[in-house]
mmCIF file of C-alpha atoms in Angstrom:
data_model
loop_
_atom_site.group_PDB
_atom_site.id
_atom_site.type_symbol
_atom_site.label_atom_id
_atom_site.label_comp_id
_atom_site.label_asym_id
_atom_site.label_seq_id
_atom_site.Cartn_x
_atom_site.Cartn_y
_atom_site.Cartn_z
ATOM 1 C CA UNK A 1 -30.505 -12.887 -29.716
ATOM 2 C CA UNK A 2 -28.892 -15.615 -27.554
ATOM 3 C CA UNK A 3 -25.583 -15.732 -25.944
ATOM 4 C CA UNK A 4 -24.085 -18.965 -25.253
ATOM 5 C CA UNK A 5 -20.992 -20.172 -22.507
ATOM 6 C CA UNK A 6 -19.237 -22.901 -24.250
ATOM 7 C CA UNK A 7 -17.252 -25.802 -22.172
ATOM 8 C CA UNK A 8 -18.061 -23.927 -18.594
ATOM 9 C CA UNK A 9 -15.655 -25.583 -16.176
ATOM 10 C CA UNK A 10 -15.446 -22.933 -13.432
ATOM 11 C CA UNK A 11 -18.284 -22.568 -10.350
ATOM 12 C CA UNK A 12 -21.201 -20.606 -12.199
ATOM 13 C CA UNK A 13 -22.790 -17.523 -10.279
ATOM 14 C CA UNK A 14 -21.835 -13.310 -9.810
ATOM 15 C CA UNK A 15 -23.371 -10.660 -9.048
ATOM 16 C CA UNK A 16 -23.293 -9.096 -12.525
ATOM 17 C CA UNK A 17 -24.283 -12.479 -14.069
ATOM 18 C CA UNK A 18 -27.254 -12.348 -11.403
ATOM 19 C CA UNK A 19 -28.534 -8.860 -12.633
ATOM 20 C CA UNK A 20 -27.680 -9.585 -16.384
ATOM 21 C CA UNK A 21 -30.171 -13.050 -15.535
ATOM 22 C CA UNK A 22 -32.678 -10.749 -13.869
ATOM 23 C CA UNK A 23 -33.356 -7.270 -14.572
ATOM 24 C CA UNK A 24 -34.300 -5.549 -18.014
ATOM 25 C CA UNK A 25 -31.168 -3.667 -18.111
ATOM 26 C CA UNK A 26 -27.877 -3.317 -16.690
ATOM 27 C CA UNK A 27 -24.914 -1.009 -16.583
ATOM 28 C CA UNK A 28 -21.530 -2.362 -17.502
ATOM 29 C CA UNK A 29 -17.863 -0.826 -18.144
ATOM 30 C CA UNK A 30 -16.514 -0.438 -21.333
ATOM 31 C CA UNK A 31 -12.682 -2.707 -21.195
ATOM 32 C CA UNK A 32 -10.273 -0.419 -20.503
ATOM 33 C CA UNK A 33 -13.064 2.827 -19.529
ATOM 34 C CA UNK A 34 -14.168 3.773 -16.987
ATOM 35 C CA UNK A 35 -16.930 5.023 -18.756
ATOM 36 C CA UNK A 36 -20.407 3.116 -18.226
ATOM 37 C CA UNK A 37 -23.335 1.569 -20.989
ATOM 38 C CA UNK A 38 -26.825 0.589 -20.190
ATOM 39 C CA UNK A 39 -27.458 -2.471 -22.071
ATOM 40 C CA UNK A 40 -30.856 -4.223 -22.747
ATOM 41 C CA UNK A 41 -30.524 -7.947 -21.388
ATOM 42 C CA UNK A 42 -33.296 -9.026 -23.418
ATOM 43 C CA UNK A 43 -31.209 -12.049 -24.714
ATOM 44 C CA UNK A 44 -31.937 -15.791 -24.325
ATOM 45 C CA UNK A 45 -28.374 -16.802 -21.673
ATOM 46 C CA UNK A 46 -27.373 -20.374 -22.058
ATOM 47 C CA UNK A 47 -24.494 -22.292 -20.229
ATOM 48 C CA UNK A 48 -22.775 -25.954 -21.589
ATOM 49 C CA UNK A 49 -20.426 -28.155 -19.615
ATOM 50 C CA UNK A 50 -19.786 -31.268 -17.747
ATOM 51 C CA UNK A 51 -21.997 -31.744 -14.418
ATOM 52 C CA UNK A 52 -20.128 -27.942 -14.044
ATOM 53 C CA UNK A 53 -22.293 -26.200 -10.624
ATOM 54 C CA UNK A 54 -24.326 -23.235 -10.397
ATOM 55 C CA UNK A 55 -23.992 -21.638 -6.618
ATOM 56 C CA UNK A 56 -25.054 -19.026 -4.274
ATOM 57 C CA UNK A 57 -27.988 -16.565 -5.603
ATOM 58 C CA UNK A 58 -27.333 -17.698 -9.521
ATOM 59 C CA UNK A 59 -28.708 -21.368 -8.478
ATOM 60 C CA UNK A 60 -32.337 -19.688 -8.550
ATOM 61 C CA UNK A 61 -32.396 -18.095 -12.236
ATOM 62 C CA UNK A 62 -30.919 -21.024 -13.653
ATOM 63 C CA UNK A 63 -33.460 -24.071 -15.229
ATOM 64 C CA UNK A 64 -30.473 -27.350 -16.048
ATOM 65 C CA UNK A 65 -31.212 -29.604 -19.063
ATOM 66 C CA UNK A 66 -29.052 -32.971 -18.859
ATOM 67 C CA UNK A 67 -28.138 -34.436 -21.958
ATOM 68 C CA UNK A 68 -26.991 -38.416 -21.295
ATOM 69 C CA UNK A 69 -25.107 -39.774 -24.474
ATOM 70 C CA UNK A 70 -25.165 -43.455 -22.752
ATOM 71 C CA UNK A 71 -22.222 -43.686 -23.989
ATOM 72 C CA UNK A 72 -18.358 -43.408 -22.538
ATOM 73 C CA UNK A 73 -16.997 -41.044 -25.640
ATOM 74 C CA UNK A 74 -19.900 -38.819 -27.061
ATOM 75 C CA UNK A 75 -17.723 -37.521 -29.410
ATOM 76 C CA UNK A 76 -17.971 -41.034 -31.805
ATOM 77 C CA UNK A 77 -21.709 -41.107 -31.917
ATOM 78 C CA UNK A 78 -22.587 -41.111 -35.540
ATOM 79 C CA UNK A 79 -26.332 -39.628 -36.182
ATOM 80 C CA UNK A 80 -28.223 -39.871 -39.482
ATOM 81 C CA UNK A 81 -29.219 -36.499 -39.344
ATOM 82 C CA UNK A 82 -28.529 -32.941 -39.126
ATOM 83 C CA UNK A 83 -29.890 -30.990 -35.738
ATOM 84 C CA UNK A 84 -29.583 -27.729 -36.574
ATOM 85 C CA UNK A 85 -30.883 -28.604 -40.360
ATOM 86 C CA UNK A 86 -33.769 -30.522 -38.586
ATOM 87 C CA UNK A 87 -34.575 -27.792 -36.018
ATOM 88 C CA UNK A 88 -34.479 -24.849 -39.170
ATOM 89 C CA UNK A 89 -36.315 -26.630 -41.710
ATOM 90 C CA UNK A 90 -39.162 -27.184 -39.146
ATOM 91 C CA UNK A 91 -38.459 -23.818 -36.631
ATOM 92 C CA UNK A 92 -42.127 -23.260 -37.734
ATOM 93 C CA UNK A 93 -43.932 -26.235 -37.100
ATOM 94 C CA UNK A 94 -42.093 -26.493 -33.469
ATOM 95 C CA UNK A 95 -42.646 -22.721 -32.480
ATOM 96 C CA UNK A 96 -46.682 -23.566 -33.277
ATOM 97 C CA UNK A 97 -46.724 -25.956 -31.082
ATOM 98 C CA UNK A 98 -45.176 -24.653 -28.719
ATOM 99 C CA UNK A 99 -47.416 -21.428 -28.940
ATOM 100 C CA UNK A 100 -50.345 -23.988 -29.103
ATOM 101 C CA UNK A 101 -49.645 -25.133 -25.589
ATOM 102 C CA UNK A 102 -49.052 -21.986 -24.153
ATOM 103 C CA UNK A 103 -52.455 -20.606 -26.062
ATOM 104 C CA UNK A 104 -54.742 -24.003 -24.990
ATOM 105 C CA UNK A 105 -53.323 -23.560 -21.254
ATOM 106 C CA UNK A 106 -54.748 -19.669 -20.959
ATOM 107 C CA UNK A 107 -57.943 -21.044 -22.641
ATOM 108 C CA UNK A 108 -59.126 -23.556 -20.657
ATOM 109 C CA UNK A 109 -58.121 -20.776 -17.265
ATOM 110 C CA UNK A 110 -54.641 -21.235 -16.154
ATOM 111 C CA UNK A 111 -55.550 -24.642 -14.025
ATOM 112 C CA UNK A 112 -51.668 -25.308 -13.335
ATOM 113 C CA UNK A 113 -51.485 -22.031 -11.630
ATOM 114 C CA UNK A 114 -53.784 -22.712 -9.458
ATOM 115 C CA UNK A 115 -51.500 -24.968 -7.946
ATOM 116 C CA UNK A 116 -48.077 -23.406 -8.038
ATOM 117 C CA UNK A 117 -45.982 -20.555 -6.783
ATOM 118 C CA UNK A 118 -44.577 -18.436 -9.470
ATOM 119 C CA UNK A 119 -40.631 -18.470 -9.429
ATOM 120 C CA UNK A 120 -39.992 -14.675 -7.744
ATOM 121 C CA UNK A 121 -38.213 -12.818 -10.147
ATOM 122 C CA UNK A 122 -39.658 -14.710 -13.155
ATOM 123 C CA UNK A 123 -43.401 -14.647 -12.421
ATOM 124 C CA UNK A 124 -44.232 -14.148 -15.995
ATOM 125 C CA UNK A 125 -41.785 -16.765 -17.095
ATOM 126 C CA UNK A 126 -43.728 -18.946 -14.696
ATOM 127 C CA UNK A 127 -47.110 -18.339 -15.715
ATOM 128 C CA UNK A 128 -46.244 -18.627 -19.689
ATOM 129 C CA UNK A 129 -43.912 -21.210 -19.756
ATOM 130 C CA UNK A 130 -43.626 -23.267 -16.729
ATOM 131 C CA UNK A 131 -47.327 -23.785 -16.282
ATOM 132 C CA UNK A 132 -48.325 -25.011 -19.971
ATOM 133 C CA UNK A 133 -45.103 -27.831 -18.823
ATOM 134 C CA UNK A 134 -46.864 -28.917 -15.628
ATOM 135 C CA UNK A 135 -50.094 -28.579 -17.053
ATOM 136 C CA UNK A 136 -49.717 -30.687 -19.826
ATOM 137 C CA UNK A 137 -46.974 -33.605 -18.535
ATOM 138 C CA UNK A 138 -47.972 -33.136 -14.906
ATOM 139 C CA UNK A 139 -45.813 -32.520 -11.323
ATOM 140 C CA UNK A 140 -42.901 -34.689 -11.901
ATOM 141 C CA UNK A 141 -41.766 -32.190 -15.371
ATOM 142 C CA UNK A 142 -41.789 -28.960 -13.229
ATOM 143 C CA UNK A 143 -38.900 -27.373 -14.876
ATOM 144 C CA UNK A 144 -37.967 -25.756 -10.888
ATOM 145 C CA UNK A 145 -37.734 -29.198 -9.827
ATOM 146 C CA UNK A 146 -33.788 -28.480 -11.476
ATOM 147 C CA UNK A 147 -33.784 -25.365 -9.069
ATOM 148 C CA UNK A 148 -34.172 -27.987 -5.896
ATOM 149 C CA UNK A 149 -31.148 -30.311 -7.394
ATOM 150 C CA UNK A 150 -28.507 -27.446 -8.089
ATOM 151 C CA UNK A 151 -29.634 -25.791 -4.611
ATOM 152 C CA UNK A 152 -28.225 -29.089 -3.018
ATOM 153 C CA UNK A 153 -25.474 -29.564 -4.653
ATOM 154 C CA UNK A 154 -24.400 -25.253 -4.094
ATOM 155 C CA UNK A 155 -20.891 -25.010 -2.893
ATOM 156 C CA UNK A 156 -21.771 -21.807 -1.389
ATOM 157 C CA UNK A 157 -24.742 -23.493 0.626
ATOM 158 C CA UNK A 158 -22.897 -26.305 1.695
ATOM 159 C CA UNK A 159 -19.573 -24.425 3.062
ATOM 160 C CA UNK A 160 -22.530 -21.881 4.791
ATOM 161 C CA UNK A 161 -24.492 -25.371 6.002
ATOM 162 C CA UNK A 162 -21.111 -26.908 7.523
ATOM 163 C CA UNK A 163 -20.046 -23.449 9.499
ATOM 164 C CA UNK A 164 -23.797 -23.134 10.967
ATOM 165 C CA UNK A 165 -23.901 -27.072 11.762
ATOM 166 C CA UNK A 166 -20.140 -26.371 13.888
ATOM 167 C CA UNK A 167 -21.826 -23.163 15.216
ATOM 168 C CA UNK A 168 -24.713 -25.253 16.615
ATOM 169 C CA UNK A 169 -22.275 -28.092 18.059
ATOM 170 C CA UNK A 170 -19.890 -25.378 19.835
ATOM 171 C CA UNK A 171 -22.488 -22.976 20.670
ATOM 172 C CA UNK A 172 -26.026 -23.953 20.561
ATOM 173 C CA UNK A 173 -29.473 -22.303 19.766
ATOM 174 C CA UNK A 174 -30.416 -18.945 20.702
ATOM 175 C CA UNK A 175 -27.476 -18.568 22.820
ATOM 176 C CA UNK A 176 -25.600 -15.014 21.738
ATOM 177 C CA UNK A 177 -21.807 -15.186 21.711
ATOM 178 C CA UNK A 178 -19.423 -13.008 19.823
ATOM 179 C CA UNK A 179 -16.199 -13.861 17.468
ATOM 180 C CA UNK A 180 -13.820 -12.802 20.542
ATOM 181 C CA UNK A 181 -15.384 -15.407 22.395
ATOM 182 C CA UNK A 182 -14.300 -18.451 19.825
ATOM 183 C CA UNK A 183 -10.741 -16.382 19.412
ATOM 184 C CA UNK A 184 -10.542 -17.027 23.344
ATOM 185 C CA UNK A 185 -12.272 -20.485 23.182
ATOM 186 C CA UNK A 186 -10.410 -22.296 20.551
ATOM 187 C CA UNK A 187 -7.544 -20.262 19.707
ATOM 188 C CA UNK A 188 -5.201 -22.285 22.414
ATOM 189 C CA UNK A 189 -3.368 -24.373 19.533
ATOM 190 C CA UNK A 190 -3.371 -27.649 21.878
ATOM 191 C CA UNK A 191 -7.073 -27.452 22.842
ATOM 192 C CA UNK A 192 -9.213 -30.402 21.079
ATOM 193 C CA UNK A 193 -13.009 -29.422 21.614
ATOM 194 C CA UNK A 194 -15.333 -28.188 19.301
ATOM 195 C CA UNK A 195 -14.265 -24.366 20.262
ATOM 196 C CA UNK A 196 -11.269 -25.321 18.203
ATOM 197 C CA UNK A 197 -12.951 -26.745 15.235
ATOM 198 C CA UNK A 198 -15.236 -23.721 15.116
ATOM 199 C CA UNK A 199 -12.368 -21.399 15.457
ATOM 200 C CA UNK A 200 -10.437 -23.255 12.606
ATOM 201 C CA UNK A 201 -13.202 -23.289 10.395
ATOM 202 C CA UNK A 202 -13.774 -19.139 10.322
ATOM 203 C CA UNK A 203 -10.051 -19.452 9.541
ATOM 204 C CA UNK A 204 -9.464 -21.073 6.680
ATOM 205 C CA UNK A 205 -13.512 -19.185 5.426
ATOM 206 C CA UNK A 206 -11.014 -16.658 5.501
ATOM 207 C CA UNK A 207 -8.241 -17.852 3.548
ATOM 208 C CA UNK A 208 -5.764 -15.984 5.803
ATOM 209 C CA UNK A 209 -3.523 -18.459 7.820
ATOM 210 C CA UNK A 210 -4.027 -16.692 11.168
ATOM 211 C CA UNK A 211 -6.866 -15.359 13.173
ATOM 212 C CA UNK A 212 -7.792 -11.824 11.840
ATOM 213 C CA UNK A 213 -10.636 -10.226 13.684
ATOM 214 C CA UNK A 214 -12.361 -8.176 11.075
ATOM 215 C CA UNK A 215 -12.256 -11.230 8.373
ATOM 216 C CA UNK A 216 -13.603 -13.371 10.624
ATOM 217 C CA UNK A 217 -16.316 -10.764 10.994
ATOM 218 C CA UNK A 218 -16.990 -10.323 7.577
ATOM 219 C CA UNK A 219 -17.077 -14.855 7.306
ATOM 220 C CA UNK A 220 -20.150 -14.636 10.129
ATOM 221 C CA UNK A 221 -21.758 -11.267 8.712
ATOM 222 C CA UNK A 222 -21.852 -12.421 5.181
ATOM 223 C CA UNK A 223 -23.749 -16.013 6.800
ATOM 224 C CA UNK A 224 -26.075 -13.797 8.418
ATOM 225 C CA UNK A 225 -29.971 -13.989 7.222
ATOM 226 C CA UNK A 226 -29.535 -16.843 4.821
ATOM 227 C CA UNK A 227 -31.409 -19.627 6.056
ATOM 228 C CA UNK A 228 -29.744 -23.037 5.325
ATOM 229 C CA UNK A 229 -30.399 -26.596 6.500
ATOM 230 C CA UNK A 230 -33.046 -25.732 8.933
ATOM 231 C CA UNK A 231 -30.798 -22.726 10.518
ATOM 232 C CA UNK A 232 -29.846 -19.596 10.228
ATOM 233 C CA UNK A 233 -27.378 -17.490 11.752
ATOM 234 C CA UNK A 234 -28.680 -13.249 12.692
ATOM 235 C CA UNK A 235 -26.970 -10.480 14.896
ATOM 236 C CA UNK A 236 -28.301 -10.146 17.826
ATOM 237 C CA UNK A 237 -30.099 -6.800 19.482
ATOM 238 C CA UNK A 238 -27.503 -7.592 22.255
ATOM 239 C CA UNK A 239 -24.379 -5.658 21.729
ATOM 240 C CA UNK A 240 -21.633 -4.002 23.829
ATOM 241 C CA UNK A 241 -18.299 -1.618 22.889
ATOM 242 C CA UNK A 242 -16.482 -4.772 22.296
ATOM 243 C CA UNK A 243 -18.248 -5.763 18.918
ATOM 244 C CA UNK A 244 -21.623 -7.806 17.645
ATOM 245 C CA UNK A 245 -23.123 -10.292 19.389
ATOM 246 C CA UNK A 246 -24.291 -13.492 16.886
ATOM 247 C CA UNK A 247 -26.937 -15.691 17.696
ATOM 248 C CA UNK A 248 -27.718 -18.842 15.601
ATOM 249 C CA UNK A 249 -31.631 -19.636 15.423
ATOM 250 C CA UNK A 250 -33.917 -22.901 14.409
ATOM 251 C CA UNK A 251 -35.546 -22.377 11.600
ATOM 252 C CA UNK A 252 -37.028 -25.468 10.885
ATOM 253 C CA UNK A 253 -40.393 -25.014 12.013
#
């Protein structure tokens, strides 16, 4: 079975997309129920577009093919065959082969995973598929090697990446400070220091057009324990009756 997302223009990722991508099963609501079905996700999930994005926690369950048509309008290229005739009149010469590979890398002991991490979440994945593709074509084809380019180009990672980079300017390393503390800093509409650029930042993270103390909260909570770019942002043990106490750390070591 195989479900396909045709033309995706929007910012790929979800939470239920994330469990539907991961586990063996998952519980939905019927449209217009509130009444709930397990479902199997044993189906093969696929994804077409235009350079469309894959971000936040989806960027690691998805593997990117690029097609390049070299040409300006795709649409006029004229082929002298038939794909999906092709692909059914020889399904079972290419799903040999393909078996073959998998079959000759388990005989001669696994050597490719020797020398890679299986993809958490997708160990088996990794050791039946992925290896037999290093194995055979070597480093370069690691199908993860996709992973590394969409985890760049993450909207969610870059937006998180910016706020910790102006956290690090205004505040430093290892130095606790608390939201308050950038509401009292940069919150004077006339100031021009990086106390203002922080504090305008958390504001439009949280699309309201005024500081709002528990939004801004949940912006620096939700940034919390996600390394990115060498940093990463943690409460702090230190806390008083006023609220939480942040503290950015260097991670790059």
């Amino acid at each position: 079975r195989a479900a396909i997302i045709d033309n995706c223009s929007r910012v790929l990722g979800g939470d239920t997309l994330n469990m539907l991508l991961t586990d063996t099963s998952i519980k939905i609501r019927i449209l217009g129920s509130h009444d709930e079905v397990e479902v199997p996700t044993n189906i093969f999930l696929a994804a077409t577009g235009n350079h469309f994005q894959v971000k936040d926690d989806t960027v690691r369950r998805v593997v990117v093919c690029t097609i390049n048509p070299q040409g300006e309008n795709p649409e006029e290229t004229a082929f002298d065959f038939n794909p999906k005739e092709v692909m059914a009149k020889n399904r079972a010469e290419i799903v040999t082969a393909a078996l073959t590979i998998m079959k000759a890398h388990i005989v001669a002991g696994r050597p490719a995973g020797k020398t890679t991490i299986p993809l958490g979440s997708f160990e088996n994945w990794s050791r039946l598929c992925r290896d037999p593709i290093i194995w055979l074509l070597g480093q370069e084809y690691d199908p993860c090697k996709t992973i590394q380019a969409q985890r760049r180009d993450d909207p969610v990672a870059l937006e998180r990446s910016e706020l910790l980079e102006q956290i690090q300017s205004t505040v430093g390393i290892d130095t606790p400070f608390q939201a308050k503390e950038i509401s009292k800093l940069g919150g004077d509409e006339i100031s021009e220091n990086s106390w203002r650029d922080l504090y305008d930042l958390l504001v439009q993270r949280t699309g309201n057009p005024i500081w709002q103390g528990q939004a801004i909260g949940g912006v620096l909570t939700r940034s919390c324990g996600r390394p990115t770019a060498g940093l990463t942002l943690e409460k702090s043990e230190e806390r008083d009756r006023n609220g939480t106490f942040y503290v950015l750390r260097d991670v790059k070591s």
